[in-house]
PDB file of C-alpha atoms and ligand atoms in Angstrom:
ATOM      1  CA  MET A  17    -118.028 132.447 -48.833  1.00 97.00           C
ATOM      2  CA  ARG A  18    -115.934 135.385 -49.929  1.00 98.00           C
ATOM      3  CA  LEU A  19    -115.163 138.234 -47.543  1.00 98.00           C
ATOM      4  CA  ASP A  20    -113.611 141.436 -48.863  1.00 98.00           C
ATOM      5  CA  ILE A  21    -112.331 143.757 -46.162  1.00 98.00           C
ATOM      6  CA  LEU A  22    -111.613 147.381 -47.064  1.00 98.00           C
ATOM      7  CA  THR A  23    -109.159 149.275 -44.887  1.00 98.00           C
ATOM      8  CA  CYS A  24    -106.509 151.978 -44.973  1.00 98.00           C
ATOM      9  CA  LEU A  25    -104.413 149.895 -42.533  1.00 97.00           C
ATOM     10  CA  PRO A  26    -104.240 146.373 -44.029  1.00 98.00           C
ATOM     11  CA  LYS A  27    -101.450 145.272 -41.702  1.00 98.00           C
ATOM     12  CA  LEU A  28    -103.874 145.335 -38.791  1.00 97.00           C
ATOM     13  CA  LEU A  29    -105.748 142.486 -40.441  1.00 97.00           C
ATOM     14  CA  GLU A  30    -102.822 140.174 -41.123  1.00 96.00           C
ATOM     15  CA  SER A  31    -102.591 138.108 -37.972  1.00 96.00           C
ATOM     16  CA  PRO A  32    -106.254 137.382 -37.182  1.00 96.00           C
ATOM     17  CA  PHE A  33    -106.588 135.446 -40.431  1.00 96.00           C
ATOM     18  CA  SER A  34    -103.207 133.756 -40.464  1.00 96.00           C
ATOM     19  CA  ASP A  35    -103.608 131.301 -37.604  1.00 94.00           C
ATOM     20  CA  SER A  36    -105.860 128.644 -36.110  1.00 93.00           C
ATOM     21  CA  ILE A  37    -109.480 128.223 -37.203  1.00 93.00           C
ATOM     22  CA  LEU A  38    -109.649 131.214 -39.550  1.00 95.00           C
ATOM     23  CA  LYS A  39    -106.510 130.092 -41.361  1.00 96.00           C
ATOM     24  CA  ARG A  40    -107.718 126.508 -41.655  1.00 96.00           C
ATOM     25  CA  ALA A  41    -111.051 127.704 -43.047  1.00 96.00           C
ATOM     26  CA  GLN A  42    -109.167 129.478 -45.829  1.00 97.00           C
ATOM     27  CA  ASP A  43    -106.809 126.537 -46.418  1.00 97.00           C
ATOM     28  CA  LYS A  44    -109.866 124.281 -46.793  1.00 96.00           C
ATOM     29  CA  LYS A  45    -111.306 126.815 -49.296  1.00 97.00           C
ATOM     30  CA  LEU A  46    -114.421 127.240 -47.188  1.00 97.00           C
ATOM     31  CA  VAL A  47    -113.869 130.969 -47.092  1.00 97.00           C
ATOM     32  CA  GLU A  48    -111.758 133.409 -49.060  1.00 98.00           C
ATOM     33  CA  VAL A  49    -110.716 136.508 -47.146  1.00 98.00           C
ATOM     34  CA  VAL A  50    -109.275 139.329 -49.241  1.00 98.00           C
ATOM     35  CA  VAL A  51    -107.989 142.498 -47.590  1.00 98.00           C
ATOM     36  CA  HIS A  52    -107.913 145.610 -49.781  1.00 98.00           C
ATOM     37  CA  ASP A  53    -105.718 148.602 -49.077  1.00 98.00           C
ATOM     38  CA  LEU A  54    -107.835 151.674 -49.779  1.00 98.00           C
ATOM     39  CA  ARG A  55    -104.675 153.634 -50.480  1.00 98.00           C
ATOM     40  CA  SER A  56    -104.327 151.720 -53.760  1.00 98.00           C
ATOM     41  CA  TYR A  57    -107.644 153.215 -54.849  1.00 98.00           C
ATOM     42  CA  SER A  58    -106.696 156.783 -54.025  1.00 98.00           C
ATOM     43  CA  THR A  59    -106.086 159.133 -56.937  1.00 97.00           C
ATOM     44  CA  THR A  60    -104.278 161.811 -54.909  1.00 97.00           C
ATOM     45  CA  LYS A  61    -100.554 162.362 -55.267  1.00 97.00           C
ATOM     46  CA  HIS A  62     -99.726 160.884 -51.871  1.00 97.00           C
ATOM     47  CA  ARG A  63    -102.401 158.191 -52.034  1.00 97.00           C
ATOM     48  CA  THR A  64    -104.300 159.728 -49.140  1.00 97.00           C
ATOM     49  CA  THR A  65    -107.568 158.245 -47.923  1.00 98.00           C
ATOM     50  CA  ASP A  66    -108.592 160.978 -45.495  1.00 98.00           C
ATOM     51  CA  ASP A  67    -109.032 164.732 -45.329  1.00 97.00           C
ATOM     52  CA  TYR A  68    -110.029 167.509 -42.931  1.00 97.00           C
ATOM     53  CA  ALA A  69    -113.663 167.671 -41.838  1.00 97.00           C
ATOM     54  CA  PHE A  70    -115.831 170.321 -43.465  1.00 98.00           C
ATOM     55  CA  GLY A  71    -116.897 172.726 -40.768  1.00 97.00           C
ATOM     56  CA  GLY A  72    -113.689 172.187 -38.823  1.00 96.00           C
ATOM     57  CA  GLY A  73    -113.104 170.283 -35.617  1.00 95.00           C
ATOM     58  CA  ALA A  74    -110.565 167.690 -34.544  1.00 94.00           C
ATOM     59  CA  GLY A  75    -110.017 164.487 -36.469  1.00 95.00           C
ATOM     60  CA  MET A  76    -109.708 163.453 -40.079  1.00 97.00           C
ATOM     61  CA  VAL A  77    -112.502 161.964 -42.153  1.00 98.00           C
ATOM     62  CA  MET A  78    -112.097 159.113 -44.639  1.00 98.00           C
ATOM     63  CA  THR A  79    -112.809 160.296 -48.167  1.00 98.00           C
ATOM     64  CA  ILE A  80    -115.493 158.755 -50.347  1.00 98.00           C
ATOM     65  CA  GLU A  81    -113.568 158.301 -53.601  1.00 98.00           C
ATOM     66  CA  PRO A  82    -111.164 155.445 -52.743  1.00 98.00           C
ATOM     67  CA  ILE A  83    -113.993 153.586 -50.995  1.00 98.00           C
ATOM     68  CA  ASP A  84    -116.350 154.067 -53.951  1.00 98.00           C
ATOM     69  CA  ARG A  85    -113.702 152.998 -56.453  1.00 98.00           C
ATOM     70  CA  CYS A  86    -112.796 149.882 -54.498  1.00 98.00           C
ATOM     71  CA  ILE A  87    -116.434 148.846 -54.013  1.00 98.00           C
ATOM     72  CA  SER A  88    -117.175 149.462 -57.725  1.00 98.00           C
ATOM     73  CA  VAL A  89    -114.281 147.260 -58.829  1.00 98.00           C
ATOM     74  CA  LEU A  90    -115.457 144.466 -56.531  1.00 98.00           C
ATOM     75  CA  LYS A  91    -119.091 144.781 -57.613  1.00 98.00           C
ATOM     76  CA  GLU A  92    -118.042 144.382 -61.235  1.00 98.00           C
ATOM     77  CA  GLN A  93    -116.606 140.992 -60.319  1.00 98.00           C
ATOM     78  CA  ARG A  94    -119.458 139.513 -58.301  1.00 98.00           C
ATOM     79  CA  THR A  95    -122.705 140.289 -56.524  1.00 98.00           C
ATOM     80  CA  TYR A  96    -122.466 141.203 -52.864  1.00 98.00           C
ATOM     81  CA  HIS A  97    -125.257 140.327 -50.456  1.00 98.00           C
ATOM     82  CA  GLU A  98    -124.251 142.960 -47.945  1.00 98.00           C
ATOM     83  CA  ILE A  99    -121.786 145.846 -47.878  1.00 98.00           C
ATOM     84  CA  ILE A 100    -121.230 146.397 -44.192  1.00 99.00           C
ATOM     85  CA  TYR A 101    -119.716 149.457 -42.550  1.00 99.00           C
ATOM     86  CA  MET A 102    -118.255 148.738 -39.112  1.00 99.00           C
ATOM     87  CA  SER A 103    -119.645 151.510 -36.918  1.00 98.00           C
ATOM     88  CA  PRO A 104    -120.145 152.062 -33.185  1.00 98.00           C
ATOM     89  CA  ASP A 105    -123.712 153.236 -33.834  1.00 98.00           C
ATOM     90  CA  GLY A 106    -124.621 150.316 -36.104  1.00 98.00           C
ATOM     91  CA  GLU A 107    -126.821 147.336 -35.261  1.00 98.00           C
ATOM     92  CA  LEU A 108    -125.280 145.389 -32.377  1.00 98.00           C
ATOM     93  CA  LEU A 109    -123.548 142.160 -33.324  1.00 98.00           C
ATOM     94  CA  ASN A 110    -125.051 139.096 -31.686  1.00 97.00           C
ATOM     95  CA  GLN A 111    -125.189 135.380 -32.464  1.00 96.00           C
ATOM     96  CA  SER A 112    -128.352 135.689 -34.505  1.00 96.00           C
ATOM     97  CA  LEU A 113    -126.766 138.297 -36.797  1.00 97.00           C
ATOM     98  CA  ALA A 114    -123.639 136.119 -37.123  1.00 97.00           C
ATOM     99  CA  ASN A 115    -125.870 133.158 -38.059  1.00 96.00           C
ATOM    100  CA  GLN A 116    -127.696 135.241 -40.672  1.00 97.00           C
ATOM    101  CA  LEU A 117    -124.501 136.541 -42.247  1.00 98.00           C
ATOM    102  CA  SER A 118    -122.845 133.102 -42.274  1.00 97.00           C
ATOM    103  CA  LEU A 119    -125.457 132.025 -44.845  1.00 96.00           C
ATOM    104  CA  LYS A 120    -124.433 134.734 -47.347  1.00 97.00           C
ATOM    105  CA  GLU A 121    -122.156 134.154 -50.286  1.00 97.00           C
ATOM    106  CA  ASN A 122    -120.192 137.401 -50.663  1.00 98.00           C
ATOM    107  CA  LEU A 123    -119.760 140.179 -48.114  1.00 98.00           C
ATOM    108  CA  ILE A 124    -117.820 143.426 -48.026  1.00 99.00           C
ATOM    109  CA  LEU A 125    -116.694 144.795 -44.657  1.00 98.00           C
ATOM    110  CA  LEU A 126    -115.632 148.433 -44.619  1.00 99.00           C
ATOM    111  CA  CYS A 127    -113.373 149.601 -41.795  1.00 98.00           C
ATOM    112  CA  GLY A 128    -113.462 153.228 -40.781  1.00 98.00           C
ATOM    113  CA  HIS A 129    -110.635 155.116 -39.091  1.00 96.00           C
ATOM    114  CA  TYR A 130    -110.049 158.528 -37.530  1.00 94.00           C
ATOM    115  CA  LYS A 131    -113.452 160.288 -37.211  1.00 96.00           C
ATOM    116  CA  GLY A 132    -115.088 157.734 -39.502  1.00 97.00           C
ATOM    117  CA  VAL A 133    -116.126 157.888 -43.155  1.00 98.00           C
ATOM    118  CA  ASP A 134    -117.722 160.717 -45.137  1.00 98.00           C
ATOM    119  CA  GLU A 135    -121.447 160.396 -44.412  1.00 98.00           C
ATOM    120  CA  ARG A 136    -122.216 159.968 -48.130  1.00 98.00           C
ATOM    121  CA  VAL A 137    -120.516 156.566 -47.985  1.00 98.00           C
ATOM    122  CA  ARG A 138    -123.085 155.524 -45.406  1.00 98.00           C
ATOM    123  CA  GLU A 139    -125.950 157.061 -47.346  1.00 98.00           C
ATOM    124  CA  HIS A 140    -125.149 155.683 -50.781  1.00 98.00           C
ATOM    125  CA  LEU A 141    -122.581 152.888 -50.810  1.00 98.00           C
ATOM    126  CA  ILE A 142    -123.301 150.485 -48.001  1.00 98.00           C
ATOM    127  CA  THR A 143    -126.261 148.250 -47.155  1.00 98.00           C
ATOM    128  CA  ARG A 144    -125.793 147.708 -43.441  1.00 98.00           C
ATOM    129  CA  GLU A 145    -123.893 148.936 -40.368  1.00 98.00           C
ATOM    130  CA  VAL A 146    -122.648 146.694 -37.591  1.00 99.00           C
ATOM    131  CA  SER A 147    -121.246 147.557 -34.166  1.00 98.00           C
ATOM    132  CA  ILE A 148    -119.422 145.081 -31.948  1.00 98.00           C
ATOM    133  CA  GLY A 149    -120.409 146.907 -28.763  1.00 98.00           C
ATOM    134  CA  ASP A 150    -121.146 150.243 -27.143  1.00 98.00           C
ATOM    135  CA  TYR A 151    -117.597 151.532 -26.984  1.00 98.00           C
ATOM    136  CA  VAL A 152    -115.370 153.274 -29.507  1.00 98.00           C
ATOM    137  CA  LEU A 153    -112.317 151.653 -31.091  1.00 98.00           C
ATOM    138  CA  SER A 154    -109.681 153.551 -33.011  1.00 97.00           C
ATOM    139  CA  GLY A 155    -110.500 151.701 -36.203  1.00 98.00           C
ATOM    140  CA  GLY A 156    -112.890 149.218 -37.751  1.00 98.00           C
ATOM    141  CA  GLU A 157    -110.204 146.568 -38.354  1.00 98.00           C
ATOM    142  CA  LEU A 158    -110.487 144.783 -35.015  1.00 98.00           C
ATOM    143  CA  ALA A 159    -114.262 145.031 -35.221  1.00 98.00           C
ATOM    144  CA  ALA A 160    -114.225 143.545 -38.736  1.00 98.00           C
ATOM    145  CA  ALA A 161    -111.983 140.717 -37.500  1.00 98.00           C
ATOM    146  CA  VAL A 162    -114.436 140.015 -34.672  1.00 98.00           C
ATOM    147  CA  LEU A 163    -117.393 140.003 -37.056  1.00 98.00           C
ATOM    148  CA  ALA A 164    -115.522 137.831 -39.583  1.00 98.00           C
ATOM    149  CA  ASP A 165    -114.527 135.328 -36.881  1.00 98.00           C
ATOM    150  CA  SER A 166    -118.072 135.065 -35.554  1.00 98.00           C
ATOM    151  CA  ILE A 167    -119.318 134.365 -39.097  1.00 98.00           C
ATOM    152  CA  ILE A 168    -116.577 132.084 -40.435  1.00 97.00           C
ATOM    153  CA  ARG A 169    -116.669 129.598 -37.545  1.00 96.00           C
ATOM    154  CA  LEU A 170    -120.341 128.954 -38.378  1.00 96.00           C
ATOM    155  CA  ILE A 171    -119.683 127.888 -41.963  1.00 95.00           C
ATOM    156  CA  PRO A 172    -120.217 124.100 -42.143  1.00 93.00           C
ATOM    157  CA  GLY A 173    -116.901 122.256 -42.121  1.00 93.00           C
ATOM    158  CA  VAL A 174    -114.887 125.057 -40.521  1.00 94.00           C
ATOM    159  CA  LEU A 175    -114.963 123.640 -36.992  1.00 92.00           C
ATOM    160  CA  SER A 176    -113.593 120.119 -36.914  1.00 82.00           C
ATOM    161  CA  ASP A 177    -116.378 118.879 -34.647  1.00 75.00           C
ATOM    162  CA  GLU A 178    -119.459 119.881 -36.621  1.00 61.00           C
ATOM    163  CA  THR A 179    -121.683 120.086 -33.590  1.00 67.00           C
ATOM    164  CA  SER A 180    -119.318 122.281 -31.669  1.00 80.00           C
ATOM    165  CA  ALA A 181    -120.704 125.643 -32.819  1.00 83.00           C
ATOM    166  CA  LEU A 182    -124.214 124.418 -32.031  1.00 81.00           C
ATOM    167  CA  THR A 183    -123.365 123.822 -28.393  1.00 82.00           C
ATOM    168  CA  ASP A 184    -121.786 127.243 -27.918  1.00 88.00           C
ATOM    169  CA  SER A 185    -123.447 129.965 -25.914  1.00 88.00           C
ATOM    170  CA  PHE A 186    -126.427 131.815 -27.464  1.00 90.00           C
ATOM    171  CA  GLN A 187    -127.157 129.283 -30.232  1.00 84.00           C
ATOM    172  CA  ASP A 188    -130.190 127.955 -28.381  1.00 86.00           C
ATOM    173  CA  GLY A 189    -130.907 131.024 -26.283  1.00 91.00           C
ATOM    174  CA  LEU A 190    -128.760 129.622 -23.463  1.00 95.00           C
ATOM    175  CA  VAL A 191    -125.191 130.170 -22.324  1.00 96.00           C
ATOM    176  CA  ALA A 192    -122.824 127.197 -22.421  1.00 95.00           C
ATOM    177  CA  PRO A 193    -122.411 124.835 -19.455  1.00 96.00           C
ATOM    178  CA  PRO A 194    -119.039 124.673 -17.645  1.00 97.00           C
ATOM    179  CA  VAL A 195    -116.341 122.450 -19.156  1.00 97.00           C
ATOM    180  CA  TYR A 196    -113.486 120.551 -17.498  1.00 98.00           C
ATOM    181  CA  THR A 197    -110.472 118.562 -18.621  1.00 98.00           C
ATOM    182  CA  ARG A 198    -107.713 116.503 -16.986  1.00 97.00           C
ATOM    183  CA  PRO A 199    -106.673 116.191 -14.245  1.00 98.00           C
ATOM    184  CA  ALA A 200    -109.896 115.079 -12.564  1.00 98.00           C
ATOM    185  CA  GLU A 201    -108.590 116.555  -9.336  1.00 98.00           C
ATOM    186  CA  TYR A 202    -106.232 119.515  -8.933  1.00 98.00           C
ATOM    187  CA  LYS A 203    -105.204 120.900  -5.531  1.00 98.00           C
ATOM    188  CA  GLY A 204    -108.252 119.116  -4.158  1.00 98.00           C
ATOM    189  CA  TRP A 205    -110.587 120.858  -6.659  1.00 98.00           C
ATOM    190  CA  LYS A 206    -112.708 118.158  -8.212  1.00 98.00           C
ATOM    191  CA  VAL A 207    -114.491 117.775 -11.516  1.00 98.00           C
ATOM    192  CA  PRO A 208    -118.247 117.087 -11.066  1.00 98.00           C
ATOM    193  CA  GLU A 209    -118.683 113.333 -10.622  1.00 98.00           C
ATOM    194  CA  VAL A 210    -121.316 112.969 -13.332  1.00 98.00           C
ATOM    195  CA  LEU A 211    -118.845 114.017 -16.054  1.00 98.00           C
ATOM    196  CA  LEU A 212    -116.611 111.061 -15.164  1.00 98.00           C
ATOM    197  CA  SER A 213    -119.507 108.582 -15.089  1.00 98.00           C
ATOM    198  CA  GLY A 214    -119.514 107.809 -18.830  1.00 97.00           C
ATOM    199  CA  HIS A 215    -123.329 107.942 -18.678  1.00 98.00           C
ATOM    200  CA  GLU A 216    -124.166 110.050 -21.746  1.00 98.00           C
ATOM    201  CA  ALA A 217    -127.826 110.743 -20.986  1.00 98.00           C
ATOM    202  CA  LYS A 218    -127.023 111.845 -17.438  1.00 98.00           C
ATOM    203  CA  ILE A 219    -124.162 114.033 -18.693  1.00 98.00           C
ATOM    204  CA  ASN A 220    -126.415 115.704 -21.263  1.00 97.00           C
ATOM    205  CA  GLU A 221    -129.073 116.299 -18.632  1.00 98.00           C
ATOM    206  CA  TRP A 222    -126.494 117.799 -16.255  1.00 98.00           C
ATOM    207  CA  ARG A 223    -125.148 120.074 -18.995  1.00 97.00           C
ATOM    208  CA  HIS A 224    -128.610 121.243 -19.924  1.00 97.00           C
ATOM    209  CA  ASP A 225    -129.470 121.980 -16.272  1.00 98.00           C
ATOM    210  CA  GLN A 226    -126.226 123.894 -15.859  1.00 98.00           C
ATOM    211  CA  SER A 227    -126.957 125.912 -19.005  1.00 96.00           C
ATOM    212  CA  LEU A 228    -130.414 126.815 -17.725  1.00 96.00           C
ATOM    213  CA  GLU A 229    -129.106 127.766 -14.306  1.00 97.00           C
ATOM    214  CA  ARG A 230    -126.248 129.856 -15.709  1.00 97.00           C
ATOM    215  CA  THR A 231    -128.503 131.617 -18.170  1.00 96.00           C
ATOM    216  CA  LYS A 232    -130.917 132.555 -15.363  1.00 96.00           C
ATOM    217  CA  LYS A 233    -128.050 133.831 -13.258  1.00 97.00           C
ATOM    218  CA  ARG A 234    -125.859 135.522 -15.880  1.00 97.00           C
ATOM    219  CA  ARG A 235    -128.100 136.403 -18.801  1.00 95.00           C
ATOM    220  CA  PRO A 236    -131.685 136.427 -17.545  1.00 93.00           C
ATOM    221  CA  GLY A 237    -132.758 138.385 -20.646  1.00 89.00           C
ATOM    222  CA  LEU A 238    -131.813 135.619 -23.101  1.00 88.00           C
ATOM    223  CA  GLY A 239    -134.506 133.893 -25.193  1.00 67.00           C
ATOM    224  CA  MET A 240    -135.799 130.750 -23.526  1.00 52.00           C
ATOM    225  CA  VAL A 241    -135.476 131.241 -19.785  1.00 47.00           C
TER     226      VAL A 241
HETATM  227  N1  SAH B  26    -116.392 159.381 -34.466  1.00 91.12           N
HETATM  228  C1  SAH B  26    -117.014 158.096 -34.485  1.00 91.12           C
HETATM  229  C2  SAH B  26    -116.049 157.011 -34.059  1.00 91.12           C
HETATM  230  C3  SAH B  26    -114.992 156.758 -35.041  1.00 91.12           C
HETATM  231  S1  SAH B  26    -113.982 155.470 -34.503  1.00 91.12           S
HETATM  232  C4  SAH B  26    -118.160 158.087 -33.507  1.00 91.12           C
HETATM  233  O1  SAH B  26    -118.081 158.766 -32.500  1.00 91.12           O
HETATM  234  O2  SAH B  26    -119.120 157.330 -33.737  1.00 91.12           O
HETATM  235  C5  SAH B  26    -113.182 155.022 -35.989  1.00 91.12           C
HETATM  236  C6  SAH B  26    -113.723 153.804 -36.688  1.00 91.12           C
HETATM  237  O3  SAH B  26    -113.604 152.684 -35.842  1.00 91.12           O
HETATM  238  C7  SAH B  26    -115.179 153.857 -37.095  1.00 91.12           C
HETATM  239  O4  SAH B  26    -115.312 154.491 -38.328  1.00 91.12           O
HETATM  240  C8  SAH B  26    -115.554 152.401 -37.152  1.00 91.12           C
HETATM  241  O5  SAH B  26    -115.258 151.839 -38.416  1.00 91.12           O
HETATM  242  C9  SAH B  26    -114.642 151.770 -36.120  1.00 91.12           C
HETATM  243  N2  SAH B  26    -115.313 151.461 -34.836  1.00 91.12           N
HETATM  244  C10 SAH B  26    -115.104 152.094 -33.665  1.00 91.12           C
HETATM  245  N3  SAH B  26    -115.843 151.550 -32.685  1.00 91.12           N
HETATM  246  C11 SAH B  26    -116.536 150.532 -33.238  1.00 91.12           C
HETATM  247  C12 SAH B  26    -117.470 149.592 -32.729  1.00 91.12           C
HETATM  248  N4  SAH B  26    -117.861 149.590 -31.470  1.00 91.12           N
HETATM  249  N5  SAH B  26    -117.984 148.668 -33.593  1.00 91.12           N
HETATM  250  C13 SAH B  26    -117.615 148.666 -34.891  1.00 91.12           C
HETATM  251  N6  SAH B  26    -116.732 149.531 -35.425  1.00 91.12           N
HETATM  252  C14 SAH B  26    -116.190 150.462 -34.624  1.00 91.12           C
END
């Protein structure tokens, strides 16, 4: 998969992709993440990417030209399955959307800033809008990193234990069961006996029961329960 992220603040996207699972995924060539500085596509003297809003009011608006130029250059090089604008009023990110997007070959993620992007970008240049929750961030960079992380970890081979993403919350309409590690007892707080029994079938049954119970309690609206 190739992910192109368009931003006027590329530095904000350096660290999320330079460590741990997202870094390993790139090292293993399972995903290529390319961050583009929209300022390089600006034709103004000071390489600006924003301007005052028509009609007045507080806050700058990201201009269409650098975004259009950047997207055009990328589209000349390959076909993109989705061009996604990160937006608080977009479709809400959930596991099913992450699953869907993880099957795509090439994606563009566009990060807004300030008041957002000129509406004509949304009308003419993008194919989809994604929100990571009903709250407003100062920019789309963190949101794009969240979306990218949720997608990349689903690409086969990215997680070392292949089944690990499948047993995460939401994959089967259930939240994950509790997990424990050593020591088996800490300050008198014990790990459930069954997990120490070595009896795989019983452990699986316990985990499934816990998932069901937790889903009922914490996320009663989720799929299967
Ligand atoms: N004025 C806009 C908010 C702009 S916030 C409004 O009220 O809707 C600046 C940028 O941050 C947006 O363009 C978007 O790219 C990003 N952003 C903010 N909150 C977000 C969220 N919940 N999900 C995804 N992107 C978000």
